[in-house]
Coordinates of C-alpha atoms in Angstrom, one line a residue:
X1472 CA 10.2 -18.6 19.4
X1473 CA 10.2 -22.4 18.4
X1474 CA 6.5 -22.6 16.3
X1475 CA 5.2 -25.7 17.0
X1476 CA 2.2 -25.2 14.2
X1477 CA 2.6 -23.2 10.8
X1478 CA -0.9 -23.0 8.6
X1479 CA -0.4 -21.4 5.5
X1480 CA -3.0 -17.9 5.4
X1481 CA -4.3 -17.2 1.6
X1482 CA -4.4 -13.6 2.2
X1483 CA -3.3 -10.5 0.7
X1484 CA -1.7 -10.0 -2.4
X1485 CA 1.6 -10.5 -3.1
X1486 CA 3.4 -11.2 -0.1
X1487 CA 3.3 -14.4 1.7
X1488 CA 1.5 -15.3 5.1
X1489 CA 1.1 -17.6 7.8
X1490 CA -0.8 -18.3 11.1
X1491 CA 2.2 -19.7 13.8
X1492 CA 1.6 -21.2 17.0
X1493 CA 4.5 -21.2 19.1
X1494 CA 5.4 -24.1 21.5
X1495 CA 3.5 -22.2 24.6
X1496 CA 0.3 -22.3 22.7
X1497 CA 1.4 -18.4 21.5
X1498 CA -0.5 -17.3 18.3
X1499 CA 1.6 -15.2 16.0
X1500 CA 1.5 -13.9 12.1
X1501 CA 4.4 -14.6 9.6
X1502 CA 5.1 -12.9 6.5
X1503 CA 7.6 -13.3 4.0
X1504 CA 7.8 -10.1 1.5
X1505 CA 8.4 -10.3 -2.0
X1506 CA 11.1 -7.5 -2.6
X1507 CA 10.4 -7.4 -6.2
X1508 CA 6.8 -6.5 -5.7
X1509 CA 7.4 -3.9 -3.2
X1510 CA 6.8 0.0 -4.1
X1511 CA 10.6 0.4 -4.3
X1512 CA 10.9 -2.6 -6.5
X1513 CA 12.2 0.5 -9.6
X1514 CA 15.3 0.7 -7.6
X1515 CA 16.2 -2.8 -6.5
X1516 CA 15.7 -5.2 -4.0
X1517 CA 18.2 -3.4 -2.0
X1518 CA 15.9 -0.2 -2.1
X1519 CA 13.2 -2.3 -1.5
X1520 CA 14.7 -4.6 1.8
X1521 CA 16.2 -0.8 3.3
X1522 CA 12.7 0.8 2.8
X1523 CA 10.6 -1.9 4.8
X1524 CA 13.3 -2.2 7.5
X1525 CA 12.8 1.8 7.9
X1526 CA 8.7 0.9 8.0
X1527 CA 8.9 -1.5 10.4
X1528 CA 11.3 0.4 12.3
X1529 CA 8.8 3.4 12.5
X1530 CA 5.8 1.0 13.5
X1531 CA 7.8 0.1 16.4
X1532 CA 8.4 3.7 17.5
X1533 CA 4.9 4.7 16.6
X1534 CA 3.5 1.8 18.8
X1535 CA 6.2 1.2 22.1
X1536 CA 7.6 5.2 22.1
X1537 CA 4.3 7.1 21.2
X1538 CA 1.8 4.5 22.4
X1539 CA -0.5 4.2 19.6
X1540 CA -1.8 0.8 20.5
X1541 CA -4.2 0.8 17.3
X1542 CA -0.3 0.3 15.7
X1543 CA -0.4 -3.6 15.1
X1544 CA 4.0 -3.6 14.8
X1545 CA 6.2 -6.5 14.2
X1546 CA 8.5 -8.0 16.8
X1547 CA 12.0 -7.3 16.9
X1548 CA 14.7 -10.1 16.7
X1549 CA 16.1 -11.0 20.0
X1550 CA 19.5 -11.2 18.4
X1551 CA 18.6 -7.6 18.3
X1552 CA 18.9 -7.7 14.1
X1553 CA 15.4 -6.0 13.9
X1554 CA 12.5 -6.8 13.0
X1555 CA 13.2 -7.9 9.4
X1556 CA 15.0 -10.4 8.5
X1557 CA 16.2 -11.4 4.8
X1558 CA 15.7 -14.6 3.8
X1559 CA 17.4 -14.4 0.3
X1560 CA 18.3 -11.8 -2.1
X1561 CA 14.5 -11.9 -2.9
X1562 CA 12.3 -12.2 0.0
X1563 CA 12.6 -11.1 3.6
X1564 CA 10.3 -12.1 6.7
X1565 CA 8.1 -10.6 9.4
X1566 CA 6.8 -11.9 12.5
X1567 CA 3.8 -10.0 14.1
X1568 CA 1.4 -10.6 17.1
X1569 CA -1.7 -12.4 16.2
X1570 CA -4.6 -9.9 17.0
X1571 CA -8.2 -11.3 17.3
X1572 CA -11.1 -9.1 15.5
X1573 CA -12.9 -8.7 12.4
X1574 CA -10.9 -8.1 9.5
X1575 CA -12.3 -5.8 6.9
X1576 CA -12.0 -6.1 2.9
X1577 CA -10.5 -4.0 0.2
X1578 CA -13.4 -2.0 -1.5
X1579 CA -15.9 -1.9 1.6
X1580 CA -17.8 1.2 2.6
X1581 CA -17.7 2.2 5.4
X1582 CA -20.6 3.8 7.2
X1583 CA -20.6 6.9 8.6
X1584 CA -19.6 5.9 12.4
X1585 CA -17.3 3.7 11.1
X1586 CA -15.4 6.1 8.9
X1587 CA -15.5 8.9 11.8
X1588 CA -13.8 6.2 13.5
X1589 CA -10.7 5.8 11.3
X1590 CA -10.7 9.7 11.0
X1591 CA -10.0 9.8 14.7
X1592 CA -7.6 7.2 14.3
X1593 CA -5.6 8.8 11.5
X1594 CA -6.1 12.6 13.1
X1595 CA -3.9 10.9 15.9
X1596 CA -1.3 9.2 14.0
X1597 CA -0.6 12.7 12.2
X1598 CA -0.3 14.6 14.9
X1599 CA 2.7 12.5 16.4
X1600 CA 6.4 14.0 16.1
X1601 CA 7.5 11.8 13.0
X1602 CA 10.1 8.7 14.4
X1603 CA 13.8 9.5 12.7
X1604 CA 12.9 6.0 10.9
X1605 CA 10.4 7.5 8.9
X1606 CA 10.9 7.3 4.9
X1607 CA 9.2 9.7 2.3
X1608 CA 6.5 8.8 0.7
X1609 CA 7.2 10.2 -2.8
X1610 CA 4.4 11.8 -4.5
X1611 CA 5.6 10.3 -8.0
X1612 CA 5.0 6.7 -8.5
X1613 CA 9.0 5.7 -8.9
X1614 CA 7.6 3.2 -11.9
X1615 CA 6.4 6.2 -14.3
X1616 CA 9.2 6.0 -16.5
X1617 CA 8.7 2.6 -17.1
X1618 CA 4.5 3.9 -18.4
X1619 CA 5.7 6.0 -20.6
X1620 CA 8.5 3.7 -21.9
X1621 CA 6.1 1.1 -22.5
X1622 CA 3.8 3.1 -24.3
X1623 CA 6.6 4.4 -26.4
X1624 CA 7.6 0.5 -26.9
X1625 CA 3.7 -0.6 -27.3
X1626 CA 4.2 -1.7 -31.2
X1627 CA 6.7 -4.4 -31.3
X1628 CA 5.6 -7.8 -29.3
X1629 CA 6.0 -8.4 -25.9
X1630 CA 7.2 -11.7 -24.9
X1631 CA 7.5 -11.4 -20.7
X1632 CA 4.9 -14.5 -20.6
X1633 CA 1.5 -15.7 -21.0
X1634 CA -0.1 -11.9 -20.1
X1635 CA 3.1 -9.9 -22.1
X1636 CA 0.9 -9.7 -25.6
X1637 CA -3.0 -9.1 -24.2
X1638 CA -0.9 -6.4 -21.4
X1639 CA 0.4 -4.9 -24.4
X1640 CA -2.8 -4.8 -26.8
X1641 CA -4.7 -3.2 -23.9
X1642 CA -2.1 -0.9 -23.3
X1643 CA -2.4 0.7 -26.6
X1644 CA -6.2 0.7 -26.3
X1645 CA -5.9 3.0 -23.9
X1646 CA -2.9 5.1 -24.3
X1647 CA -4.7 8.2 -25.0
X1648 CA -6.6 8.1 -21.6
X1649 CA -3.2 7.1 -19.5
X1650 CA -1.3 10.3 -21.7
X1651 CA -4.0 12.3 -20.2
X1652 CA -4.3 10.8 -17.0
X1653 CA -0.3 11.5 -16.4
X1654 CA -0.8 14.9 -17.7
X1655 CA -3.5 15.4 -14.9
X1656 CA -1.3 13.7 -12.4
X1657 CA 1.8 15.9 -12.9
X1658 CA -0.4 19.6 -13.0
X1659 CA -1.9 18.0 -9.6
X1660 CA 1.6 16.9 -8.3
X1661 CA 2.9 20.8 -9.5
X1662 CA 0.1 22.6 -7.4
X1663 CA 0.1 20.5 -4.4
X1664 CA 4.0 21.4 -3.9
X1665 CA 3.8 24.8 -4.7
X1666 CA 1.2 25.2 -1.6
X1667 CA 3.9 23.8 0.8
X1668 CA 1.4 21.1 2.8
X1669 CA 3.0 19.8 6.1
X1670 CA 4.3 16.4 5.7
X1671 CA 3.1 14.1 8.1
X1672 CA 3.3 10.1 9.5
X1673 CA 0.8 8.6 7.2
X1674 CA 0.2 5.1 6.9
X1675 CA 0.0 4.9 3.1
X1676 CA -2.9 2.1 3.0
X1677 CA -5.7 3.1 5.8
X1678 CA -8.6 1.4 3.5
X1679 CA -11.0 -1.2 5.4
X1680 CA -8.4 -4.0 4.2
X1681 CA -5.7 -3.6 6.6
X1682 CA -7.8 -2.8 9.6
X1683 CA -9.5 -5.2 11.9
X1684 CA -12.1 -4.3 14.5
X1685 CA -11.0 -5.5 17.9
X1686 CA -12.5 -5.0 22.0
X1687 CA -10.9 -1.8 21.7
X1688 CA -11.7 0.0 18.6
X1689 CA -9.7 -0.4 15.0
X1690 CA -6.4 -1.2 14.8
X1691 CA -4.0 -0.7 11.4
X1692 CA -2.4 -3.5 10.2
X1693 CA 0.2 -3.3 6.9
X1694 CA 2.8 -1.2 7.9
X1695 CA 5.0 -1.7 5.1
X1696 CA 3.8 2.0 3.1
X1697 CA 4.3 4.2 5.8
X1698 CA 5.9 7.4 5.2
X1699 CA 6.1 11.3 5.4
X1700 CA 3.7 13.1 3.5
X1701 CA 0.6 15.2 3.2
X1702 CA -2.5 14.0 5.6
X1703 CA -4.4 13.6 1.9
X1704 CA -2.4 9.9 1.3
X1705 CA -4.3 8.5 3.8
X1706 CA -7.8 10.6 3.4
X1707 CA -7.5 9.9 -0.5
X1708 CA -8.9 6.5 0.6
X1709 CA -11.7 7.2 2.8
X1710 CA -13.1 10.0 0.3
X1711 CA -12.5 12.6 -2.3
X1712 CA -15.1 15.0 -1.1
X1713 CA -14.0 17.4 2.2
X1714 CA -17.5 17.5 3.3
X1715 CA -17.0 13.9 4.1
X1716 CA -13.8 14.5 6.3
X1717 CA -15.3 16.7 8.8
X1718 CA -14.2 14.6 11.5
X1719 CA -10.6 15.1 10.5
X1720 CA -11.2 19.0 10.2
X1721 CA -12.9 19.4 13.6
X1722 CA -9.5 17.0 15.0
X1723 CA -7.4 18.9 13.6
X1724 CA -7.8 22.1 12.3
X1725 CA -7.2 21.8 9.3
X1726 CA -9.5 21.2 6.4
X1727 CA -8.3 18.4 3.5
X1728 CA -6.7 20.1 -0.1
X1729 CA -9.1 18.9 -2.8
X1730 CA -6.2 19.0 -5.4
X1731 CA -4.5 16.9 -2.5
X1732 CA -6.9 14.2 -2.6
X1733 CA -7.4 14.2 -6.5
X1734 CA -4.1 13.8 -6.5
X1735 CA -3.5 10.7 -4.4
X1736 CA -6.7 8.8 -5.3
X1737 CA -5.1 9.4 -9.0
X1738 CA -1.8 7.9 -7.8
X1739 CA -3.0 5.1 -6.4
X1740 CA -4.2 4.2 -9.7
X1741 CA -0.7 4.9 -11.9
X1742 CA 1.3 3.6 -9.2
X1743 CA -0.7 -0.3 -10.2
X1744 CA -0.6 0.6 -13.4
X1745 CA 3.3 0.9 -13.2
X1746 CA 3.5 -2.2 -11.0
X1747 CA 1.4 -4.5 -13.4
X1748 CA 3.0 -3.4 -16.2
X1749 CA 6.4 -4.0 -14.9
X1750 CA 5.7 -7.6 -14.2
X1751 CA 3.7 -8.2 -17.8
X1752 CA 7.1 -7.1 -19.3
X1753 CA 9.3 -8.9 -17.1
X1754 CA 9.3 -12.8 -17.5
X1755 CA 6.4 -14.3 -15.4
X1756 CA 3.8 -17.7 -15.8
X1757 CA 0.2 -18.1 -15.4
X1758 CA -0.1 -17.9 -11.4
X1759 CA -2.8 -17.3 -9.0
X1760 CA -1.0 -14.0 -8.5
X1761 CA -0.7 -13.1 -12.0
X1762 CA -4.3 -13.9 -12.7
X1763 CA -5.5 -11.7 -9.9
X1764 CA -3.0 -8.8 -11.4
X1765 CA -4.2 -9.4 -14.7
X1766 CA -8.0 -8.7 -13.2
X1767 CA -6.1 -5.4 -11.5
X1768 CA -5.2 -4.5 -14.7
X1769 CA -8.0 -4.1 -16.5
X1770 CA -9.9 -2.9 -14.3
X1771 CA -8.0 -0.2 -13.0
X1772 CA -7.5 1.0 -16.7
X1773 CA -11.5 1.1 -17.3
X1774 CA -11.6 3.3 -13.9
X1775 CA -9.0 5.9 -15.8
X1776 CA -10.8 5.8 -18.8
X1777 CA -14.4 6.9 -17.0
X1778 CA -12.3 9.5 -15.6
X1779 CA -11.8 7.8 -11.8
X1780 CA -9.4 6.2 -10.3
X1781 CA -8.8 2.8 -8.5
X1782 CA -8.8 4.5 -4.8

C-alpha cells in the first residue's frame, strides 16, 4: 500500500490514529501504539510489543478462521512480518480496514435492543474454540504493586512533572478508600478462582466506544485487550446486575457470577488507577494526554470513594 492521503484522527486515548487513503482511492485506519501505555507497560515494552502481536494475531484468527465478521482485524504485512510492526523501541503500528458506521462513545447507554445486541455478539465470540494466539487476561491489574508502593511512598514529594505533587496530595486523600477498595478486590479475585469459571475469548473493552454500527449489525473494534478469561470481563461493562444479562443466559446457558462482575467493573477501576499513577510518578509535561488523565484521575478516585467503580 503506497497512501497517497494521511489525515491525522483525534481519537482515542493514548495511542495515535490516522485516516489513509491509498493510491487506488482505498480507505484505511493507521495506528501507532504507545508501548509504554499499554496494559503490559509493568513488564516492559518488550512485554508490551509481544502482548499486542498475540492480540492482533488472535483478531485475525477470530475473524478469517472462525468467521466473525463483527471482528474489525488488522492486515497482515505482505512481507509476511504480521500485522504489527515496531517502529522504535517505543511505539509500534497497525493498519486496519476503514469501516463505515456510526461510532459509539465511552459512557453511553445503551438501550435495551441495543444492549441485547452486543449480548448476542459477545455470547458468539465466547463460544469459539480460543485461537492458540490467545493471551491471558490476568485478573490482577499487573500495576498493583506500584498502588500500594505509592501509597507507602505518599509523604515525601513527588517530582515526575507538573501533575507529580496534586497526583500525590490526592492520593493520600483517599488512601483509606483505595486500602479498602484493594482489600475488596483481592476477597473478590479469591472467590471467583476458587469456583473454577471457564475461561473464555473475551474482548476486554466491549463498551459502546469501540463499536460502530454498520449495514450489518455492530462490529468490535480495539482488539488490543483481548484475552482468555471469565465471560464476566466483557459483561462487567454492559451491567452489574444478572437480571440485565438475560440475553446472554438464554444464549448460553449459563447465568453471569455476580462476584464475577463486581469483580471486573472493580478492576477496571484499579487497573487506571495503577496506569495514572505510574505516569504521575514517572517524568511527564502538561499534554493534551496528561490533562485528559489527570481528569481520569480524579474522577475515577471519587467513583471508589462512593463505593462504585469507573466501569
Amino acid at each position: 500500500m503506497s497512501p497517497s492521503r494521511v489525515t491525522y484522527a483525534p481519537v482515542g486515548f493514548g495511542d495515535y490514529h490516522w485516516t489513509v487513503t491509498d493510491e487506488d482511492g482505498r480507505p484505511w485506519f493507521a495506528t501507532v501504539s504507545d508501548l509504554e501505555h499499554k496494559e503490559h507497560c509493568g513488564q516492559g515494552a518488550q512485554a508490551a510489543l509481544k502482548g499486542l502481536r498475540q492480540a492482533m494475531d488472535t483478531a485475525l484468527a477470530l475473524r478469517d478462521r472462525d468467521g466473525l465478521r463483527f471482528v474489525v482485524a488488522p492486515v497482515a504485512a505482505t512481507d509476511g512480518g504480521g500485522p504489527v510492526l515496531p517502529l522504535d523501541a517505543r511505539y509500534a503500528l497497525t493498519v486496519f480496514p476503514h469501516v463505515p458506521g456510526r461510532t459509539g462513545e465511552f459512557g453511553q447507554r445503551l438501550t435495551e435492543a441495543e444492549r441485547d445486541r452486543l449480548l448476542a455478539l459477545l455470547a458468539e465470540l465466547h463460544g469459539r474454540t480460543p485461537p492458540e494466539t490467545t493471551p491471558p487476561a490476568d485478573m490482577e491489574p499487573p500495576g498493583l504493586p506500584g498502588v500500594r508502593a505509592a501509597l507507602a511512598e505518599s509523604e515525601g514529594p513527588w517530582s515526575g512533572g507538573p501533575f507529580a505533587e496534586p497526583a500525590r496530595l490526592l492520593l493520600r486523600e483517599h488512601e483509606a478508600t483505595l486500602h479498602a477498595r484493594l482489600a475488596e478486590f483481592e476477597a473478590l479475585v479469591a472467590r471467583v478462582k476458587g469456583r473454577g469459571a471457564p475461561l473464555v475469548v473475551t474482548h476486554g473493552e466491549p463498551h459502546p466506544g469501540n463499536l460502530i454500527l454498520g449495514e450489518e449489525g455492530y462490529l468490535l473494534v480495539d482488539w488490543d485487550t483481548v484475552g482468555l478469561a471469565p465471560a464476566e470481563r466483557d459483561l462487567s461493562l454492559i451491567s452489574d446486575d444478572p437480571a440485565d444479562l438475560a440475553r446472554y443466559a438464554e444464549l448460553t446457558g449459563r447465568t453471569p457470577d455476580p462476584d464475577a462482575l463486581a469483580l471486573y467493573r472493580l478492576r477496571w477501576s484499579l487497573l487506571d488507577v495503577a496506569e495514572f499513577v505510574e505516569w504521575f510518578r514517572a517524568e511527564h509535561q502538561r499534554t493534551q494526554d496528561t490533562e485528559s488523565a489527570w481528569k481520569g484521575f480524579t474522577d475515577t478516585l471519587g467513583q471508589l470513594a462512593a463505593g462504585g467503580s469507573a466501569a
